[in-house]
Short mmCIF file of C-alpha atoms in Angstrom, two decimals:
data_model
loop_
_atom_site.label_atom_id
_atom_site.label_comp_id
_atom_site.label_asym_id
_atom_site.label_seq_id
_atom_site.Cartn_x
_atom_site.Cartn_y
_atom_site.Cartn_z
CA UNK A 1 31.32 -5.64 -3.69
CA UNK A 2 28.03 -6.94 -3.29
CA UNK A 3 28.30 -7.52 0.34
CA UNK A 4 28.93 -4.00 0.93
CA UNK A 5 25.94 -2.88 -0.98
CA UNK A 6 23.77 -5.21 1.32
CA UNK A 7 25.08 -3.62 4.40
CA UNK A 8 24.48 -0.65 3.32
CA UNK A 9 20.84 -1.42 2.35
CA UNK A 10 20.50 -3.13 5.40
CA UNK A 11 22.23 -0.34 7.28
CA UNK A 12 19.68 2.40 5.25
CA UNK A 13 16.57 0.08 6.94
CA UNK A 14 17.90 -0.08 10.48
CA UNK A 15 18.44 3.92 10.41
CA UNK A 16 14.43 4.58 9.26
CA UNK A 17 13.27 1.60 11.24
CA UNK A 18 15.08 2.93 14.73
CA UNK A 19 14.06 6.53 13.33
CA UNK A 20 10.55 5.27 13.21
CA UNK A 21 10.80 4.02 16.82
CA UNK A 22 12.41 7.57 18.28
CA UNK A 23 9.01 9.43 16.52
CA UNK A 24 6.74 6.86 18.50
CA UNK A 25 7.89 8.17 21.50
CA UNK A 26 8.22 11.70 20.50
CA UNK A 27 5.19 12.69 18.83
CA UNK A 28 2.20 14.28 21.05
CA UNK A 29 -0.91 11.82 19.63
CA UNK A 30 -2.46 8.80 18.56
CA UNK A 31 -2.42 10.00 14.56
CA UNK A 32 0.79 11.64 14.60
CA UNK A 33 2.65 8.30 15.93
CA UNK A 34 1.08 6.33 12.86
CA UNK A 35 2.96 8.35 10.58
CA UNK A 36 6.31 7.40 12.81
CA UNK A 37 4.98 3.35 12.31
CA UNK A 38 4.47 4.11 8.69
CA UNK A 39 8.60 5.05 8.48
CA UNK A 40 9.09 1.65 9.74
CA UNK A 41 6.41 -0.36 7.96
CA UNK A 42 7.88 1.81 3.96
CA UNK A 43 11.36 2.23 3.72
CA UNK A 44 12.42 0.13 6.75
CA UNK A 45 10.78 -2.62 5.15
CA UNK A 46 11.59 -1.78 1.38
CA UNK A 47 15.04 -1.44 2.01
CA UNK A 48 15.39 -4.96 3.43
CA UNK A 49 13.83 -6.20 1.38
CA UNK A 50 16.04 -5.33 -1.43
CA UNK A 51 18.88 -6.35 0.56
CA UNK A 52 18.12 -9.54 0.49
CA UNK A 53 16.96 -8.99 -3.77
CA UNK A 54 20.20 -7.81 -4.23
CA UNK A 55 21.89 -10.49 -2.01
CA UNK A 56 19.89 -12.97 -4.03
CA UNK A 57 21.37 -11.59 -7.25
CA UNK A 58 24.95 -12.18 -5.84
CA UNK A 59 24.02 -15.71 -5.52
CA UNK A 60 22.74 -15.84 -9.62
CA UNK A 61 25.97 -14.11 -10.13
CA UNK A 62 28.20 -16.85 -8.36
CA UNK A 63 26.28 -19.50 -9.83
CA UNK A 64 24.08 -21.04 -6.89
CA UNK A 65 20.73 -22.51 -7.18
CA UNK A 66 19.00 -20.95 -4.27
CA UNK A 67 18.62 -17.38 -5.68
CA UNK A 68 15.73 -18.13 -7.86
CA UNK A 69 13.91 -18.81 -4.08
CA UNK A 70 15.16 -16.37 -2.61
CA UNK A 71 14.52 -13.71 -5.21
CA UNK A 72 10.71 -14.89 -5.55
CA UNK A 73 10.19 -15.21 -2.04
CA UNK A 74 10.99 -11.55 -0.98
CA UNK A 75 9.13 -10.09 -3.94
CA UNK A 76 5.50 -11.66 -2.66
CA UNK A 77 6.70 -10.60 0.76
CA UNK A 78 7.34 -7.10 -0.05
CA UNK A 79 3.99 -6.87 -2.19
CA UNK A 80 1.93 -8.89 0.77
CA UNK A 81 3.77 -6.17 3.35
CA UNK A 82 2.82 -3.34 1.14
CA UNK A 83 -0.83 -4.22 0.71
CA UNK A 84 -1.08 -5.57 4.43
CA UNK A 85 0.62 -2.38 6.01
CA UNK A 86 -1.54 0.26 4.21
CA UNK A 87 -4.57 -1.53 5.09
CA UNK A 88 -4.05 -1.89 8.65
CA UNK A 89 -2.75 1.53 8.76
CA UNK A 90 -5.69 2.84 7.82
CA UNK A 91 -8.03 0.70 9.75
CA UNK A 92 -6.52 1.31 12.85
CA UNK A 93 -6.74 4.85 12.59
CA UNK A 94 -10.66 4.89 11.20
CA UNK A 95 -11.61 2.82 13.82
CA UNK A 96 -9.71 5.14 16.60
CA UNK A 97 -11.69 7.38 15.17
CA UNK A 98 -14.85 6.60 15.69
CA UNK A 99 -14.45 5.72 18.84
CA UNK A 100 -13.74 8.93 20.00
CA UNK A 101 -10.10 9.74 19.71
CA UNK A 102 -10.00 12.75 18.45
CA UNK A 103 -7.11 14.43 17.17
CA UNK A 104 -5.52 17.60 18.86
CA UNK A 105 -5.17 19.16 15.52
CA UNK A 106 -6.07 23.07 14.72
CA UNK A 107 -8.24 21.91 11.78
CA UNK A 108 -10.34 18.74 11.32
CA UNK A 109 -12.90 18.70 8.64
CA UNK A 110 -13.51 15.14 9.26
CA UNK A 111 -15.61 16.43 12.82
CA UNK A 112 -18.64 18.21 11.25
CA UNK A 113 -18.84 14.88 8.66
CA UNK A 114 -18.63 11.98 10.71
CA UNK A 115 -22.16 11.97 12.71
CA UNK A 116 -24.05 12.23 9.18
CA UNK A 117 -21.99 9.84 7.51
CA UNK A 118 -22.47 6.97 10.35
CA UNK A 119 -25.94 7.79 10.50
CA UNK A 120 -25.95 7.36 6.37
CA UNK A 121 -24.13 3.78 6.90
CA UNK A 122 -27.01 2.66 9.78
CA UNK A 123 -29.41 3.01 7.37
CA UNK A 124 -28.25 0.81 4.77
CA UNK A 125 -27.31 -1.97 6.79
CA UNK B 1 -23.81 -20.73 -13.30
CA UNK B 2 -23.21 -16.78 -12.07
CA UNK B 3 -20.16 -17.63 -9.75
CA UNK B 4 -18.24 -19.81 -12.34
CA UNK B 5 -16.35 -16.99 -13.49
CA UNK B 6 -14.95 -15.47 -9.67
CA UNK B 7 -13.74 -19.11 -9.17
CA UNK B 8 -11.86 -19.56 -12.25
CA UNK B 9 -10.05 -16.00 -11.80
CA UNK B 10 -9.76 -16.58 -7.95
CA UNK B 11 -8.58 -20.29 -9.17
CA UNK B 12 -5.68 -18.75 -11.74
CA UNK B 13 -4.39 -16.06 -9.34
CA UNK B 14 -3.84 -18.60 -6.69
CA UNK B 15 -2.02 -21.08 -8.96
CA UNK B 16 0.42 -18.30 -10.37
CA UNK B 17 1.45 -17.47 -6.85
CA UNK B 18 1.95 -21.08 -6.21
CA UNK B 19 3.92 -21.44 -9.39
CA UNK B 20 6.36 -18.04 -7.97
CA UNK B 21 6.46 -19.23 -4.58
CA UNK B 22 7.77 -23.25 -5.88
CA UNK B 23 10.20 -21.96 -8.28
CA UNK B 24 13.60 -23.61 -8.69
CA UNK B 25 12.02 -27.30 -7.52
CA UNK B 26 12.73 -29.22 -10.69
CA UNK B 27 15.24 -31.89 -10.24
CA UNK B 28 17.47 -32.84 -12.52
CA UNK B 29 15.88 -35.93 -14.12
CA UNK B 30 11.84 -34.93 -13.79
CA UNK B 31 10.49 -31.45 -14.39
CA UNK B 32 9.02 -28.97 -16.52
CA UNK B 33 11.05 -25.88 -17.06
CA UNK B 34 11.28 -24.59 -13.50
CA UNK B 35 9.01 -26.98 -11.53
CA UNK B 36 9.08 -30.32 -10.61
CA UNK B 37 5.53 -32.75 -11.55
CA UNK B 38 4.99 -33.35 -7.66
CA UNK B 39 4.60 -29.54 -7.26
CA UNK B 40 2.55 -29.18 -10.18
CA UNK B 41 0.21 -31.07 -9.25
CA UNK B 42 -0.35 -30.20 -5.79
CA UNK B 43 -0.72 -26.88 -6.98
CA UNK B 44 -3.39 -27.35 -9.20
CA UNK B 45 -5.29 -29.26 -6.75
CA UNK B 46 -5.03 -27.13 -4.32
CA UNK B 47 -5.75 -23.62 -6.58
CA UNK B 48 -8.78 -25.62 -7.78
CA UNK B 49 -9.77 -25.84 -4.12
CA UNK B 50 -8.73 -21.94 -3.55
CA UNK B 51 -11.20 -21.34 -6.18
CA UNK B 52 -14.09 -22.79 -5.48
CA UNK B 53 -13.70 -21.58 -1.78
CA UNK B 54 -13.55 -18.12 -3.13
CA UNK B 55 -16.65 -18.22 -5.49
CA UNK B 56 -18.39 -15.94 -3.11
CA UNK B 57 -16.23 -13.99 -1.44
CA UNK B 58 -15.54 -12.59 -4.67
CA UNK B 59 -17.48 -8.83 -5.00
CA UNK B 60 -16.17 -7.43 -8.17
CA UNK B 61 -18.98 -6.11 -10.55
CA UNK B 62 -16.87 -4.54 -13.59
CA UNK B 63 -14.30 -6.08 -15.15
CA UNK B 64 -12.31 -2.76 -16.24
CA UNK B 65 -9.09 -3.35 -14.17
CA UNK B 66 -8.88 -6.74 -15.97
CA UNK B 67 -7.07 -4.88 -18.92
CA UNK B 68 -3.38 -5.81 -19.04
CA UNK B 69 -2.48 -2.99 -20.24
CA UNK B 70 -3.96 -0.91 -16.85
CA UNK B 71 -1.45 -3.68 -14.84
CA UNK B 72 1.42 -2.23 -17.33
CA UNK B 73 0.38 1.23 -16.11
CA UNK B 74 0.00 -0.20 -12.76
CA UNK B 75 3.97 -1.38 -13.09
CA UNK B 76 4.94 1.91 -14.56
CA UNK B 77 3.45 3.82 -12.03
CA UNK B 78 5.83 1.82 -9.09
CA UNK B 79 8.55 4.97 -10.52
CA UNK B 80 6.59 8.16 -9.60
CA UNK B 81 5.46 6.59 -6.94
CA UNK B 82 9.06 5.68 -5.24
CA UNK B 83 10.31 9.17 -5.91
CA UNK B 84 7.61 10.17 -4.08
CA UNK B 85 8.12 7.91 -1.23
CA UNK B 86 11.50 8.70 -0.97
CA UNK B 87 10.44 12.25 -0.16
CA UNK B 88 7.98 12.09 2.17
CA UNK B 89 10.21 9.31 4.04
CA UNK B 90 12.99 12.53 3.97
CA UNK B 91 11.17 14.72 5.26
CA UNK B 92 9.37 13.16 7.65
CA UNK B 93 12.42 11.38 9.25
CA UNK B 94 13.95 15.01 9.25
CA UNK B 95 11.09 15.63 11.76
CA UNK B 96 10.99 13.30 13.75
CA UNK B 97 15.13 13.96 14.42
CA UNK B 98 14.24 17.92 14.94
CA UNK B 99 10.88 18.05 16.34
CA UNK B 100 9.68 21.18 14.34
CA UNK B 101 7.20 21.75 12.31
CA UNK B 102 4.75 19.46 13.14
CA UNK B 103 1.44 20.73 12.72
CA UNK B 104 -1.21 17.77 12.25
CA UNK B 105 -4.71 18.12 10.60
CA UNK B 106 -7.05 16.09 9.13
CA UNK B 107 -8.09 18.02 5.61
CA UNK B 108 -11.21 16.64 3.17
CA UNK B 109 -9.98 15.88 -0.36
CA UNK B 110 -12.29 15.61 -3.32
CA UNK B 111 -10.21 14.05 -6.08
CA UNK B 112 -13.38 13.14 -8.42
CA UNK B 113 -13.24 9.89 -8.90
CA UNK B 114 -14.95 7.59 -10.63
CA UNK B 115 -14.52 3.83 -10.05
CA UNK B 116 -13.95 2.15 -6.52
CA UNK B 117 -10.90 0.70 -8.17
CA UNK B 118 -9.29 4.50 -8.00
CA UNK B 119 -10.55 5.26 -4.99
CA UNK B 120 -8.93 2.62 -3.58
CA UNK B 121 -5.30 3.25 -5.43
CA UNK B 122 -5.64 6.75 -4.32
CA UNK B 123 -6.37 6.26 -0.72
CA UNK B 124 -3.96 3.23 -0.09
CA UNK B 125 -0.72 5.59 -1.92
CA UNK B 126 -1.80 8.07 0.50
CA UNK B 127 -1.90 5.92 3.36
CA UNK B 128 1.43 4.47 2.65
CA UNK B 129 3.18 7.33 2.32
CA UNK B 130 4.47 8.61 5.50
CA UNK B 131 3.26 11.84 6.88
CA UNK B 132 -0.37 11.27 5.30
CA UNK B 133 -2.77 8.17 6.24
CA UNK B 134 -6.76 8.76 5.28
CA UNK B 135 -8.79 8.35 8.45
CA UNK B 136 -12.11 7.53 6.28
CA UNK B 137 -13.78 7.53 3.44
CA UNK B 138 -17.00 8.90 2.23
CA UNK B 139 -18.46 5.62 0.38
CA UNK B 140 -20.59 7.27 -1.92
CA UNK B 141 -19.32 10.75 -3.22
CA UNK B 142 -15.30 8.99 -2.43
CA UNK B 143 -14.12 12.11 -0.74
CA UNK B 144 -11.53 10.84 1.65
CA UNK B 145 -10.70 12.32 4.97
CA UNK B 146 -6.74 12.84 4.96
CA UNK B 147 -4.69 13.29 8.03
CA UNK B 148 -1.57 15.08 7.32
CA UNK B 149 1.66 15.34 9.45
CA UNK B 150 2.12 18.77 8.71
CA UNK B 151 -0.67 20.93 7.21
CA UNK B 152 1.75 24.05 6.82
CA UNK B 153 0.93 27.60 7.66
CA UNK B 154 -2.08 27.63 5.11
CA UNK B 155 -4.81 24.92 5.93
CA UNK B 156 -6.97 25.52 2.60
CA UNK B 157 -3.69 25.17 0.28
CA UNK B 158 -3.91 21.47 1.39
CA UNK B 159 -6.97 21.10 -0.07
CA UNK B 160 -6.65 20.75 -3.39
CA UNK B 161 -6.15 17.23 -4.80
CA UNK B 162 -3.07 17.63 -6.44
CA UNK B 163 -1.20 19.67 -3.36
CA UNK B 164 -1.24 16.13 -1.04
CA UNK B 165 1.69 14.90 -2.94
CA UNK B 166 4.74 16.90 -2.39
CA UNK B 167 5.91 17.05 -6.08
CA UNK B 168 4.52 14.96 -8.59
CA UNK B 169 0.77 14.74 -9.21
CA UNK B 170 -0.01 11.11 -8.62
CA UNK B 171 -3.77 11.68 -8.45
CA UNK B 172 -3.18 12.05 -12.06
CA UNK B 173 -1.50 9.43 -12.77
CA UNK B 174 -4.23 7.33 -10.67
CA UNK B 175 -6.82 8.50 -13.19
CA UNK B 176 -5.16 6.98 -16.26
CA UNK B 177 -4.55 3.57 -14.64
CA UNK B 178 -8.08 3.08 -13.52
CA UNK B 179 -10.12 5.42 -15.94
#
């Protein structure tokens, strides 16, 4: 019983991960393609991770040792993944743009903002 | 005397994630509840060490997230903010398998708030969410700069704070954790 419910976790994460992959490819820019990555690095990564939570449970259940290691293990990995992946998300794409990538977008209200605000950060360094 | 404080914190944190990460390593004949004395010990020397390392990298000036009853919140909040997830994953993997409707656009969001500490919650649940990421943030009125997979039909709808999530208002939520 419980190994089915880990495939299909594990199933579940390879769908959104390969999902995540296909909208790389497919979508026309730089900003657009980090949402695709962000499929991957949420539900691909959530959903393996509580494969292995649940498959960790199946070992409490059967009476091993090891699940207590398991089980701990995967928890600071998903909160390290979730802290990690949201900040490099959003330093990649602040630091694309200020150097110039702009989005081909039909509004951006970040264009008319960003000269004053950089010229607000020069002068308190 | 100032930076005692930071390295004590710094100092406990790092010892309770030593303490998760060693559990189960008592043996049968020496140990204290879960651990065994070897890895007790290692871990307090080497938290001790984490600590005083850390003294100054430490920036926090208000202690207002220290409340354990904001980390309850903080807990409680995991729920709203799954449901949530599990939408915007939806829909967004719907795109990317059809292709329509993707209209990108980066849209300026004032959500009012009033501690970094928010700020921060707000922009990182919006950045993990897929379908939004924010691009930047203004430091000192903490309007953030939101780039949004698909804008709709009607730019200045977006606009408001509470229209970035699909269905539940998390920027409320946000504001009674960290307010």
């Amino acid at each position: 019983m419980i190994d089915i419910i880990v495939t299909v976790c594990v199933l579940i994460s390879l769908i959104f991960s390969i999902l995540g992959v296909i909208g790389l490819f497919r979508f026309p820019d730089f900003y657009t393609r980090i949402h695709a990555a962000g499929l991957v690095g949420s539900f691909g990564i959530l959903f393996m991770g509580a494969a292995v939570l649940i498959y960790a449970a199946g070992l409490f259940l059967s009476g091993e040792g090891a699940w207590l290691n398991f089980g701990a293990h995967i928890l600071i990995a998903l909160v390290v993944t979730v802290i990690t992946g949201t900040t490099s998300t959003h330093a990649i794409a602040r630091s694309a743009y200020r150097s110039g990538n702009r989005p081909d977008a039909k509004s951006d209200a970040l264009k008319d903002d960003i000269e004053s605000m950089k010229r607000r950060e020069e002068k308190k360094r | 005397m100032k930076s005692i404080f930071p390295a004590i914190l710094a100092g406990i944190a790092a010892f309770i994630i030593y303490l998760i990460l060693s559990a189960g390593s008592a043996l049968p004949n020496d140990g204290i509840l879960l651990w065994s004395s070897a890895e007790l010990i290692i871990g307090l020397i080497l938290s001790i060490i984490t600590g005083l390392i850390c003294r100054k990298i430490w920036v926090g000036k208000s202690y207002r997230m220290a409340n354990p009853l904001r980390w309850l919140l903080l807990i409680v909040y995991i729920i709203p903010f799954l449901i949530e997830l599990i939408i915007a994953n939806l829909t967004v993997a719907w795109k990317v398998i059809t292709g329509r409707n993707i209209r990108p656009g980066i849209v300026k969001l004032t959500p009012g708030m009033k501690t970094d500490a928010g700020a921060l919650l707000l922009s990182a649940s919006i950045t993990y969410q897929p379908g939004t990421a924010s691009v930047d943030v203004d430091e000192e009125s903490r309007e953030l700069y939101v780039h949004c997979l698909d804008i709709g039909s009607d730019p200045a709808a977006v606009r408001q704070p509470g229209n970035i999530f699909s269905r539940i208002d998390l920027v409320k939520w946000i504001r009674r954790i960290t307010e």
